[in-house]
XYZ file of C-alpha atoms in Angstrom:
397
model
C 80.990 144.404 86.647
C 84.876 143.217 86.656
C 85.092 140.197 88.433
C 87.342 139.295 91.485
C 90.870 138.283 90.701
C 90.696 135.300 92.425
C 87.299 134.226 90.366
C 88.996 135.248 86.862
C 92.297 133.643 88.235
C 90.861 130.584 88.777
C 88.746 130.090 85.517
C 92.342 131.235 83.519
C 92.960 127.688 85.852
C 90.564 125.874 84.013
C 90.096 126.810 80.123
C 91.507 124.508 77.946
C 95.495 123.810 77.987
C 96.681 123.952 74.285
C 100.568 124.639 74.829
C 102.892 123.978 77.728
C 106.717 124.730 78.512
C 108.829 121.664 80.715
C 111.814 121.489 82.154
C 113.701 118.554 80.024
C 116.890 116.902 80.379
C 118.388 114.534 77.837
C 121.020 112.743 80.124
C 121.812 112.973 83.464
C 124.223 115.151 84.987
C 124.501 118.429 87.440
C 120.945 120.527 86.289
C 122.776 123.574 85.774
C 124.563 121.543 82.776
C 121.614 119.593 81.487
C 118.202 120.931 82.517
C 116.614 123.318 79.308
C 112.746 124.473 78.887
C 111.098 122.915 76.030
C 107.451 124.475 74.652
C 105.513 122.104 73.509
C 101.358 121.800 72.608
C 98.834 119.387 74.171
C 96.399 116.904 72.187
C 92.991 117.478 74.285
C 92.668 113.975 76.272
C 90.794 111.191 75.298
C 89.726 108.090 77.105
C 91.300 108.452 80.375
C 93.633 110.989 79.566
C 93.589 114.010 81.843
C 95.101 117.596 80.901
C 96.235 119.189 84.262
C 97.512 122.690 84.809
C 99.859 122.333 87.482
C 99.709 124.906 90.731
C 102.613 124.145 92.466
C 105.644 121.818 92.648
C 108.195 121.263 95.035
C 111.903 120.777 94.617
C 112.879 117.516 96.661
C 116.506 116.457 97.133
C 115.232 113.383 95.241
C 114.464 115.368 92.022
C 118.518 116.712 92.098
C 119.809 112.760 92.184
C 117.634 111.777 90.069
C 118.540 114.493 87.419
C 122.652 113.539 88.211
C 121.985 110.090 87.558
C 122.151 108.495 91.825
C 118.730 107.323 92.396
C 117.971 104.391 92.134
C 114.830 105.332 90.490
C 115.127 106.688 87.032
C 111.886 108.287 84.426
C 112.049 106.932 81.183
C 113.249 109.281 78.117
C 111.211 109.633 75.684
C 110.309 112.167 72.437
C 106.609 112.344 73.576
C 106.617 116.394 74.413
C 107.898 116.149 69.919
C 111.788 117.157 70.770
C 114.434 115.850 68.496
C 115.822 114.055 71.422
C 114.406 111.477 73.512
C 114.208 113.664 77.065
C 112.603 113.228 80.660
C 110.712 116.012 83.411
C 112.012 115.819 86.832
C 109.801 116.838 89.808
C 107.558 113.588 91.539
C 105.355 115.778 93.673
C 103.277 118.682 93.398
C 99.536 119.598 92.436
C 97.427 120.756 89.202
C 93.787 121.722 88.695
C 91.865 119.481 85.701
C 91.755 121.788 82.575
C 89.727 118.809 80.642
C 89.237 115.564 81.094
C 88.422 112.511 78.711
C 85.085 110.318 79.242
C 87.454 107.198 80.786
C 89.086 109.360 83.325
C 85.505 110.926 84.470
C 83.846 107.326 84.160
C 86.363 105.253 85.867
C 87.855 107.668 87.844
C 85.582 110.521 89.089
C 87.823 112.924 88.057
C 86.472 116.377 86.119
C 86.955 119.948 85.117
C 88.116 121.967 87.734
C 89.337 118.823 90.610
C 92.905 119.323 91.543
C 95.460 116.535 91.828
C 98.265 115.401 93.278
C 100.491 112.408 91.895
C 100.035 109.037 92.474
C 103.499 107.493 92.254
C 107.043 109.495 91.325
C 108.303 109.459 88.246
C 105.585 111.427 86.069
C 107.010 114.558 85.837
C 105.749 117.962 87.374
C 108.279 120.692 86.427
C 105.933 122.104 83.700
C 103.092 124.259 83.269
C 101.273 121.759 82.024
C 100.579 118.176 81.606
C 98.364 115.000 80.266
C 98.895 111.629 81.593
C 96.807 108.573 82.128
C 93.956 108.840 85.254
C 95.280 106.126 87.305
C 98.324 107.920 87.436
C 96.664 110.917 89.653
C 94.607 110.668 93.272
C 91.910 113.425 93.506
C 91.580 115.866 96.383
C 87.904 116.428 96.678
C 86.384 119.185 97.471
C 86.212 118.791 101.436
C 89.919 117.762 101.176
C 91.176 120.979 99.915
C 89.156 123.223 102.058
C 91.166 125.408 103.622
C 94.017 124.346 101.880
C 96.875 126.190 99.728
C 98.447 125.264 96.365
C 101.210 125.212 98.277
C 100.452 122.935 101.543
C 98.814 120.561 98.446
C 101.475 119.654 96.376
C 104.313 118.924 99.989
C 101.598 116.679 101.084
C 102.313 113.136 99.578
C 105.779 112.925 99.953
C 107.696 114.658 103.299
C 104.760 114.085 105.453
C 103.772 110.313 103.837
C 107.531 109.526 105.091
C 106.778 110.281 108.040
C 103.367 109.357 109.014
C 104.604 105.947 107.140
C 107.519 105.081 109.516
C 105.802 106.197 112.937
C 102.846 103.878 111.815
C 105.275 101.128 111.645
C 105.523 100.696 107.799
C 109.472 100.036 105.935
C 110.094 99.279 102.535
C 107.059 97.790 100.687
C 105.756 96.283 103.520
C 105.233 96.539 107.432
C 107.042 95.929 110.107
C 106.336 92.358 111.986
C 104.766 93.575 114.769
C 105.540 92.813 118.152
C 104.578 92.514 122.077
C 106.624 95.932 122.263
C 105.434 97.731 118.736
C 102.159 96.614 118.147
C 101.440 98.323 114.360
C 103.735 101.671 115.013
C 104.396 103.820 117.779
C 101.995 104.035 120.587
C 101.116 107.196 123.115
C 104.017 107.870 125.576
C 106.368 106.071 123.494
C 109.852 107.724 122.404
C 111.605 107.654 119.422
C 114.800 108.778 117.857
C 115.292 110.735 114.496
C 118.534 112.637 112.781
C 117.866 115.298 110.662
C 114.899 116.624 112.737
C 115.064 119.859 110.653
C 114.000 118.367 107.034
C 110.254 118.090 105.986
C 110.722 114.436 107.252
C 111.507 115.659 110.177
C 109.309 118.609 111.307
C 106.809 116.277 109.949
C 107.771 113.543 112.382
C 108.128 116.232 114.780
C 104.389 117.026 114.437
C 102.615 113.992 114.193
C 104.163 112.035 117.100
C 102.995 114.872 118.952
C 99.125 114.650 117.868
C 99.478 110.530 118.091
C 100.728 111.620 121.922
C 104.818 109.799 120.831
C 107.004 112.010 121.822
C 110.825 112.640 120.249
C 114.564 113.090 120.469
C 115.842 114.966 117.630
C 118.988 115.272 116.685
C 120.292 118.144 114.076
C 123.392 119.691 112.637
C 125.109 123.228 114.635
C 124.010 125.590 112.483
C 126.616 127.818 110.732
C 125.790 130.668 112.515
C 126.825 129.727 115.651
C 125.664 129.364 119.331
C 122.786 131.910 118.331
C 121.804 130.584 116.026
C 121.637 126.962 116.658
C 119.508 127.905 119.384
C 116.971 129.483 117.751
C 116.402 126.332 115.296
C 115.600 124.732 118.691
C 113.341 126.941 119.512
C 111.405 126.593 116.909
C 111.722 122.201 116.490
C 110.313 122.913 119.968
C 107.305 124.953 118.920
C 106.415 122.300 116.560
C 106.149 119.304 119.743
C 109.810 118.449 120.159
C 110.624 117.164 123.641
C 114.002 117.233 123.060
C 116.276 118.863 120.562
C 120.437 118.379 120.605
C 123.071 118.641 117.571
C 125.094 115.576 116.623
C 127.700 117.512 118.723
C 126.681 116.619 121.601
C 125.720 113.215 120.412
C 129.008 112.563 119.321
C 130.036 113.887 123.645
C 131.618 110.987 125.838
C 128.310 109.859 127.277
C 125.845 110.423 125.235
C 123.668 107.344 126.019
C 124.201 107.348 129.774
C 122.860 111.663 129.634
C 120.158 110.438 127.418
C 118.684 107.487 129.916
C 119.281 109.758 132.935
C 117.922 113.298 132.343
C 115.258 112.438 129.561
C 114.438 107.943 130.069
C 113.659 108.073 133.679
C 117.225 106.458 134.756
C 115.905 103.536 131.517
C 112.247 103.193 132.932
C 111.279 104.914 129.576
C 112.378 102.826 126.407
C 113.284 104.595 122.665
C 111.468 102.078 120.178
C 112.263 103.551 117.204
C 114.887 105.335 115.064
C 114.425 107.413 111.998
C 117.482 107.894 110.106
C 118.390 110.384 107.101
C 122.044 110.901 107.389
C 123.951 107.616 108.035
C 127.777 107.081 109.191
C 128.454 108.364 112.785
C 125.026 109.967 113.224
C 123.122 106.318 113.111
C 125.459 104.805 115.247
C 124.783 106.837 117.793
C 120.756 106.935 117.814
C 121.839 103.029 118.021
C 123.335 103.392 121.470
C 120.106 104.956 123.362
C 117.615 102.122 121.305
C 116.025 99.438 123.912
C 116.623 96.271 122.982
C 114.800 94.457 119.967
C 113.719 97.806 118.396
C 114.057 99.310 115.019
C 116.109 101.423 113.516
C 114.674 102.187 110.088
C 117.162 104.355 107.188
C 115.527 106.214 104.728
C 118.220 108.763 103.453
C 121.603 108.945 103.647
C 122.993 112.753 103.584
C 126.527 112.283 104.836
C 126.373 109.858 102.049
C 128.658 107.569 104.840
C 128.370 103.779 105.393
C 125.926 102.395 108.098
C 128.436 100.372 110.842
C 126.463 98.251 112.747
C 128.406 96.087 115.765
C 127.672 92.969 115.997
C 126.733 93.557 119.933
C 123.766 95.332 118.400
C 122.973 93.020 116.380
C 123.764 89.684 119.100
C 123.278 91.473 122.622
C 120.346 93.821 122.304
C 118.660 92.161 119.000
C 118.281 95.327 117.071
C 116.143 95.462 113.025
C 117.990 97.136 110.954
C 115.243 98.435 108.487
C 114.393 100.684 105.384
C 111.906 103.181 104.184
C 111.511 104.070 100.387
C 108.508 106.341 100.055
C 108.289 105.873 96.475
C 107.748 102.219 96.528
C 105.417 102.103 99.672
C 103.367 104.939 97.712
C 102.863 103.144 94.461
C 102.057 99.656 96.489
C 99.905 100.747 99.193
C 97.516 103.492 97.584
C 94.490 103.546 100.220
C 97.202 104.305 102.641
C 99.255 107.117 101.262
C 95.408 108.878 100.336
C 94.841 107.777 103.967
C 97.782 109.587 105.225
C 97.342 112.490 103.123
C 93.881 113.352 104.293
C 95.052 112.847 108.163
C 97.531 115.237 107.291
C 95.288 117.593 105.291
C 93.271 117.547 108.256
C 95.317 118.713 110.523
C 96.362 121.738 108.355
C 92.929 122.577 108.343
C 92.396 122.174 111.734
C 95.799 124.654 112.575
C 97.551 121.837 114.253
C 100.784 121.032 111.766
C 102.523 123.783 110.173
C 103.680 124.127 107.083
C 107.711 123.738 106.696
C 109.405 127.096 105.179
C 109.319 127.579 102.247
C 111.318 129.670 99.507
C 109.115 129.843 96.206
C 110.120 130.571 92.920
C 107.346 132.125 90.817
C 106.555 130.468 86.984
C 104.685 132.412 84.783
C 104.935 131.799 80.961
C 107.277 134.522 80.389
C 109.847 133.467 83.124
C 113.543 132.882 81.525
C 114.867 129.198 81.751
C 118.121 130.259 83.115
C 115.972 131.920 86.539
C 114.136 128.160 86.645
C 118.158 126.362 85.603
C 120.004 128.382 88.446
C 116.429 127.466 91.341
C 117.443 123.647 91.185
C 121.011 124.279 90.784
C 120.666 126.409 94.289
C 118.815 123.545 95.945
C 122.427 121.863 96.385
C 123.510 124.316 98.730
C 123.724 124.187 102.397
C 121.793 124.919 105.360
C 118.719 126.498 102.722
C 116.055 128.812 104.615
C 113.374 126.884 103.347
C 112.489 124.175 100.664
C 112.655 125.649 96.617
C 108.993 125.001 95.270
C 107.542 126.255 92.010
C 104.185 128.710 92.254
C 102.700 128.667 88.590
C 101.096 131.778 87.700
C 100.103 133.022 84.093
C 101.011 129.748 82.280
């Protein structure tokens, strides 16, 4: 009797890996100019090494910035993949299934064949069919963690949702915002926060987590290129996720914005906005500051507008606003247990149907997929107003 397709595929995924393909680059530049597909062999793992086949790996903005050479954290360029020149593999996030593990990996980390792994910290390089690395580079998803979870859901849980989770919980940089009488250890039930880039992966995650925790959100988005109808559709989509208020950047730029929010949203000032999440910068960030309560905090985790954050002295002197940054890469590196706590909470919400995936554009990667298809998919992420997050989904590799 023939085995069911799913069983056959799972068996295929956990067979020993001897060959792999990876997108690599030798020098920083535009993806279309520097990425190439490289084949290499993989030796059986020994000691604490783990060999794993990738199931899915997303294409995040930080990955593109890394290839371009503009991201603060850069990978090591080596000849470990038997390249003639030193090369690096992009991709900071993904999920892989263990095909083989050295005895040390099993004894120290409990990692064994068929386990699912996510990346403990960025820089490992996930845009490849298979990888081999020390067990300390991974976080294991146990059977309970991955029950009812798809590879694309597991592959996208450790960056955007964890960023939202950590900032709403009160983390900045690689440490925590010092607690005070207003904030405690993060947003409390009933408290408000404001965010721009609300349609992003982090924005959508923040909306849903806040709703689960009883907090309320004001969400700023760009007007859609299709006009008012398309913008209204986006607003409805975010409301369906749990957003309390959704407005455009144009509305935030309008005269009387802060008075309108105070009267229509904040109960004539009786409610307060305690936290702002900023991934845009420029005027959008300044508009957030106008509606924050005295003593509140704006956390910057991105700069999509590529404009500086100019803070009027009055916001610092008379309203005592705090301005901080957050870098999920450093946070994850220094707080592995907190990251795993966030991952498990989000996966649990997904399993219960209380957390929706971001829209995704799946890019199928099989052994025979051509280099140009993969390179064009990466380059395509630079286009504005995309319909979904790009993600490599690995098939027969």
